[in-house]
Amino acid sequence: MVIGKKTEKPGEEKEWENPLAPENTSDERDREQLARQYKEAKRRHDNLSENQEDNKEEEEDKN
């Protein structure tokens, strides 16, 4: 049994922590998580780019 869990109703309006800029939360952990996600996405993108370049070089060598 969960105590204190509020269920949202479809038509109910949400209360924002910062109504003028809801994307700016006061919790530093959110910013840290976004930074980690950005670094991970960049690492994956760089890795994919390197693999594509390697594949092109291998294809050119075959021809």
Short mmCIF file of N, CA, C and O in Angstrom, two decimals:
data_model
loop_
_atom_site.label_atom_id
_atom_site.label_comp_id
_atom_site.label_asym_id
_atom_site.label_seq_id
_atom_site.Cartn_x
_atom_site.Cartn_y
_atom_site.Cartn_z
N MET A 1 0.84 -1.18 0.00
CA MET A 1 0.00 0.00 0.00
C MET A 1 0.89 1.24 0.00
O MET A 1 1.83 1.33 0.77
N VAL A 2 0.58 2.17 -0.88
CA VAL A 2 1.34 3.41 -0.98
C VAL A 2 0.55 4.52 -0.31
O VAL A 2 -0.61 4.75 -0.62
N ILE A 3 1.20 5.20 0.59
CA ILE A 3 0.55 6.29 1.32
C ILE A 3 1.09 7.62 0.79
O ILE A 3 2.28 7.77 0.59
N GLY A 4 0.21 8.55 0.56
CA GLY A 4 0.63 9.88 0.16
C GLY A 4 0.84 10.04 -1.34
O GLY A 4 1.29 11.08 -1.77
N LYS A 5 0.52 9.04 -2.10
CA LYS A 5 0.68 9.15 -3.55
C LYS A 5 -0.57 9.79 -4.12
O LYS A 5 -1.67 9.30 -3.93
N LYS A 6 -0.36 10.89 -4.82
CA LYS A 6 -1.48 11.62 -5.40
C LYS A 6 -1.67 11.17 -6.84
O LYS A 6 -0.73 11.17 -7.62
N THR A 7 -2.87 10.78 -7.18
CA THR A 7 -3.15 10.38 -8.56
C THR A 7 -3.61 11.61 -9.32
O THR A 7 -4.39 12.42 -8.81
N GLU A 8 -3.14 11.74 -10.54
CA GLU A 8 -3.52 12.89 -11.37
C GLU A 8 -4.76 12.56 -12.16
O GLU A 8 -4.92 11.46 -12.68
N LYS A 9 -5.61 13.52 -12.26
CA LYS A 9 -6.80 13.38 -13.07
C LYS A 9 -6.51 14.02 -14.42
O LYS A 9 -5.78 15.00 -14.50
N PRO A 10 -7.05 13.49 -15.51
CA PRO A 10 -6.72 13.99 -16.85
C PRO A 10 -6.93 15.49 -17.03
O PRO A 10 -6.14 16.15 -17.66
N GLY A 11 -7.96 16.06 -16.48
CA GLY A 11 -8.26 17.47 -16.66
C GLY A 11 -7.62 18.37 -15.63
O GLY A 11 -7.74 19.59 -15.69
N GLU A 12 -6.94 17.78 -14.67
CA GLU A 12 -6.38 18.57 -13.57
C GLU A 12 -5.12 19.31 -14.02
O GLU A 12 -4.28 18.79 -14.73
N GLU A 13 -5.01 20.57 -13.60
CA GLU A 13 -3.84 21.37 -13.95
C GLU A 13 -2.70 21.05 -13.00
O GLU A 13 -2.89 20.87 -11.80
N LYS A 14 -1.48 21.01 -13.54
CA LYS A 14 -0.31 20.71 -12.72
C LYS A 14 0.23 21.99 -12.11
O LYS A 14 0.15 23.06 -12.71
N GLU A 15 0.82 21.86 -10.93
CA GLU A 15 1.48 23.00 -10.31
C GLU A 15 2.97 22.90 -10.62
O GLU A 15 3.59 21.88 -10.35
N TRP A 16 3.52 23.95 -11.19
CA TRP A 16 4.93 23.96 -11.53
C TRP A 16 5.74 24.56 -10.39
O TRP A 16 5.29 25.45 -9.69
N GLU A 17 6.95 24.04 -10.25
CA GLU A 17 7.86 24.56 -9.24
C GLU A 17 8.21 26.01 -9.54
O GLU A 17 8.28 26.85 -8.67
N ASN A 18 8.46 26.29 -10.81
CA ASN A 18 8.81 27.62 -11.25
C ASN A 18 7.90 27.93 -12.45
O ASN A 18 8.24 27.62 -13.58
N PRO A 19 6.75 28.57 -12.23
CA PRO A 19 5.77 28.73 -13.31
C PRO A 19 6.26 29.59 -14.47
O PRO A 19 5.81 29.43 -15.59
N LEU A 20 7.22 30.49 -14.25
CA LEU A 20 7.72 31.33 -15.34
C LEU A 20 8.69 30.57 -16.24
O LEU A 20 8.81 30.86 -17.42
N ALA A 21 9.41 29.61 -15.67
CA ALA A 21 10.36 28.81 -16.45
C ALA A 21 10.38 27.39 -15.88
O ALA A 21 11.27 27.02 -15.14
N PRO A 22 9.39 26.57 -16.23
CA PRO A 22 9.28 25.23 -15.64
C PRO A 22 10.46 24.32 -15.94
O PRO A 22 10.71 23.38 -15.22
N GLU A 23 11.22 24.64 -17.02
CA GLU A 23 12.38 23.80 -17.32
C GLU A 23 13.54 24.06 -16.36
O GLU A 23 14.46 23.26 -16.27
N ASN A 24 13.50 25.18 -15.65
CA ASN A 24 14.55 25.50 -14.67
C ASN A 24 14.11 25.06 -13.28
O ASN A 24 13.42 25.78 -12.58
N THR A 25 14.51 23.87 -12.90
CA THR A 25 14.13 23.36 -11.59
C THR A 25 15.12 23.85 -10.54
O THR A 25 16.24 24.24 -10.86
N SER A 26 14.71 23.80 -9.31
CA SER A 26 15.59 24.24 -8.24
C SER A 26 16.50 23.10 -7.77
O SER A 26 17.41 23.33 -7.00
N ASP A 27 16.23 21.89 -8.23
CA ASP A 27 17.00 20.73 -7.80
C ASP A 27 18.25 20.57 -8.67
O ASP A 27 18.15 20.37 -9.88
N GLU A 28 19.41 20.66 -8.07
CA GLU A 28 20.68 20.56 -8.79
C GLU A 28 20.86 19.18 -9.43
O GLU A 28 21.53 19.04 -10.44
N ARG A 29 20.23 18.16 -8.84
CA ARG A 29 20.36 16.80 -9.39
C ARG A 29 19.82 16.71 -10.80
O ARG A 29 20.33 15.96 -11.63
N ASP A 30 18.77 17.48 -11.11
CA ASP A 30 18.22 17.47 -12.46
C ASP A 30 19.24 18.00 -13.46
O ASP A 30 19.40 17.45 -14.55
N ARG A 31 19.94 19.06 -13.09
CA ARG A 31 20.97 19.63 -13.98
C ARG A 31 22.11 18.64 -14.17
O ARG A 31 22.63 18.48 -15.27
N GLU A 32 22.50 17.97 -13.08
CA GLU A 32 23.58 16.98 -13.17
C GLU A 32 23.17 15.82 -14.08
O GLU A 32 23.97 15.33 -14.87
N GLN A 33 21.93 15.39 -13.96
CA GLN A 33 21.45 14.29 -14.79
C GLN A 33 21.44 14.70 -16.27
O GLN A 33 21.84 13.93 -17.14
N LEU A 34 21.00 15.92 -16.56
CA LEU A 34 21.01 16.40 -17.94
C LEU A 34 22.42 16.45 -18.49
O LEU A 34 22.66 16.10 -19.65
N ALA A 35 23.37 16.88 -17.67
CA ALA A 35 24.77 16.94 -18.10
C ALA A 35 25.29 15.53 -18.41
O ALA A 35 25.97 15.33 -19.43
N ARG A 36 24.95 14.56 -17.57
CA ARG A 36 25.38 13.18 -17.81
C ARG A 36 24.75 12.64 -19.09
O ARG A 36 25.41 11.97 -19.89
N GLN A 37 23.47 12.91 -19.29
CA GLN A 37 22.79 12.44 -20.50
C GLN A 37 23.40 13.07 -21.75
O GLN A 37 23.55 12.41 -22.78
N TYR A 38 23.76 14.35 -21.67
CA TYR A 38 24.36 15.03 -22.80
C TYR A 38 25.72 14.40 -23.14
O TYR A 38 26.01 14.12 -24.31
N LYS A 39 26.53 14.15 -22.12
CA LYS A 39 27.85 13.55 -22.33
C LYS A 39 27.71 12.16 -22.95
O LYS A 39 28.46 11.80 -23.85
N GLU A 40 26.75 11.38 -22.47
CA GLU A 40 26.54 10.04 -22.99
C GLU A 40 26.08 10.09 -24.45
O GLU A 40 26.55 9.34 -25.29
N ALA A 41 25.17 11.01 -24.76
CA ALA A 41 24.69 11.14 -26.14
C ALA A 41 25.82 11.57 -27.06
O ALA A 41 25.96 11.07 -28.17
N LYS A 42 26.65 12.49 -26.60
CA LYS A 42 27.79 12.94 -27.40
C LYS A 42 28.78 11.81 -27.62
O LYS A 42 29.28 11.62 -28.74
N ARG A 43 29.04 11.02 -26.58
CA ARG A 43 29.96 9.89 -26.70
C ARG A 43 29.43 8.89 -27.73
O ARG A 43 30.17 8.41 -28.58
N ARG A 44 28.13 8.60 -27.67
CA ARG A 44 27.54 7.65 -28.62
C ARG A 44 27.60 8.20 -30.04
O ARG A 44 27.89 7.46 -30.99
N HIS A 45 27.32 9.49 -30.19
CA HIS A 45 27.37 10.10 -31.52
C HIS A 45 28.78 10.03 -32.08
O HIS A 45 28.99 9.66 -33.24
N ASP A 46 29.76 10.37 -31.25
CA ASP A 46 31.16 10.31 -31.69
C ASP A 46 31.55 8.89 -32.07
O ASP A 46 32.25 8.67 -33.06
N ASN A 47 31.10 7.93 -31.28
CA ASN A 47 31.40 6.53 -31.55
C ASN A 47 30.80 6.10 -32.89
O ASN A 47 31.44 5.43 -33.69
N LEU A 48 29.56 6.50 -33.14
CA LEU A 48 28.91 6.15 -34.40
C LEU A 48 29.62 6.82 -35.57
O LEU A 48 29.80 6.22 -36.62
N SER A 49 30.06 8.06 -35.39
CA SER A 49 30.76 8.78 -36.45
C SER A 49 32.07 8.07 -36.79
O SER A 49 32.41 7.92 -37.96
N GLU A 50 32.79 7.64 -35.76
CA GLU A 50 34.05 6.93 -35.99
C GLU A 50 33.81 5.63 -36.75
O GLU A 50 34.54 5.30 -37.67
N ASN A 51 32.77 4.90 -36.38
CA ASN A 51 32.46 3.64 -37.04
C ASN A 51 32.09 3.86 -38.51
O ASN A 51 32.47 3.08 -39.37
N GLN A 52 31.37 4.93 -38.80
CA GLN A 52 30.99 5.21 -40.18
C GLN A 52 32.22 5.56 -41.01
O GLN A 52 32.35 5.14 -42.15
N GLU A 53 33.14 6.33 -40.43
CA GLU A 53 34.36 6.69 -41.14
C GLU A 53 35.20 5.43 -41.41
O GLU A 53 35.75 5.27 -42.50
N ASP A 54 35.29 4.55 -40.43
CA ASP A 54 36.04 3.30 -40.60
C ASP A 54 35.44 2.45 -41.70
O ASP A 54 36.15 1.86 -42.52
N ASN A 55 34.11 2.37 -41.74
CA ASN A 55 33.42 1.57 -42.77
C ASN A 55 33.67 2.14 -44.16
O ASN A 55 33.87 1.40 -45.12
N LYS A 56 33.70 3.48 -44.28
CA LYS A 56 33.96 4.10 -45.58
C LYS A 56 35.37 3.77 -46.05
O LYS A 56 35.59 3.47 -47.21
N GLU A 57 36.34 3.84 -45.13
CA GLU A 57 37.72 3.54 -45.48
C GLU A 57 37.87 2.09 -45.94
O GLU A 57 38.57 1.80 -46.91
N GLU A 58 37.20 1.17 -45.26
CA GLU A 58 37.26 -0.24 -45.62
C GLU A 58 36.65 -0.48 -47.00
O GLU A 58 37.20 -1.24 -47.81
N GLU A 59 35.56 0.21 -47.31
CA GLU A 59 34.92 0.07 -48.62
C GLU A 59 35.82 0.61 -49.72
O GLU A 59 35.92 0.05 -50.80
N GLU A 60 36.49 1.74 -49.44
CA GLU A 60 37.39 2.33 -50.43
C GLU A 60 38.57 1.40 -50.67
O GLU A 60 39.06 1.29 -51.80
N ASP A 61 39.07 0.76 -49.64
CA ASP A 61 40.19 -0.16 -49.78
C ASP A 61 39.82 -1.38 -50.63
O ASP A 61 40.63 -1.90 -51.37
N LYS A 62 38.57 -1.81 -50.54
CA LYS A 62 38.11 -2.97 -51.31
C LYS A 62 38.03 -2.64 -52.79
O LYS A 62 38.22 -3.49 -53.64
N ASN A 63 37.71 -1.39 -53.10
CA ASN A 63 37.54 -1.00 -54.51
C ASN A 63 38.85 -0.70 -55.10
O ASN A 63 39.69 -0.58 -55.56
#
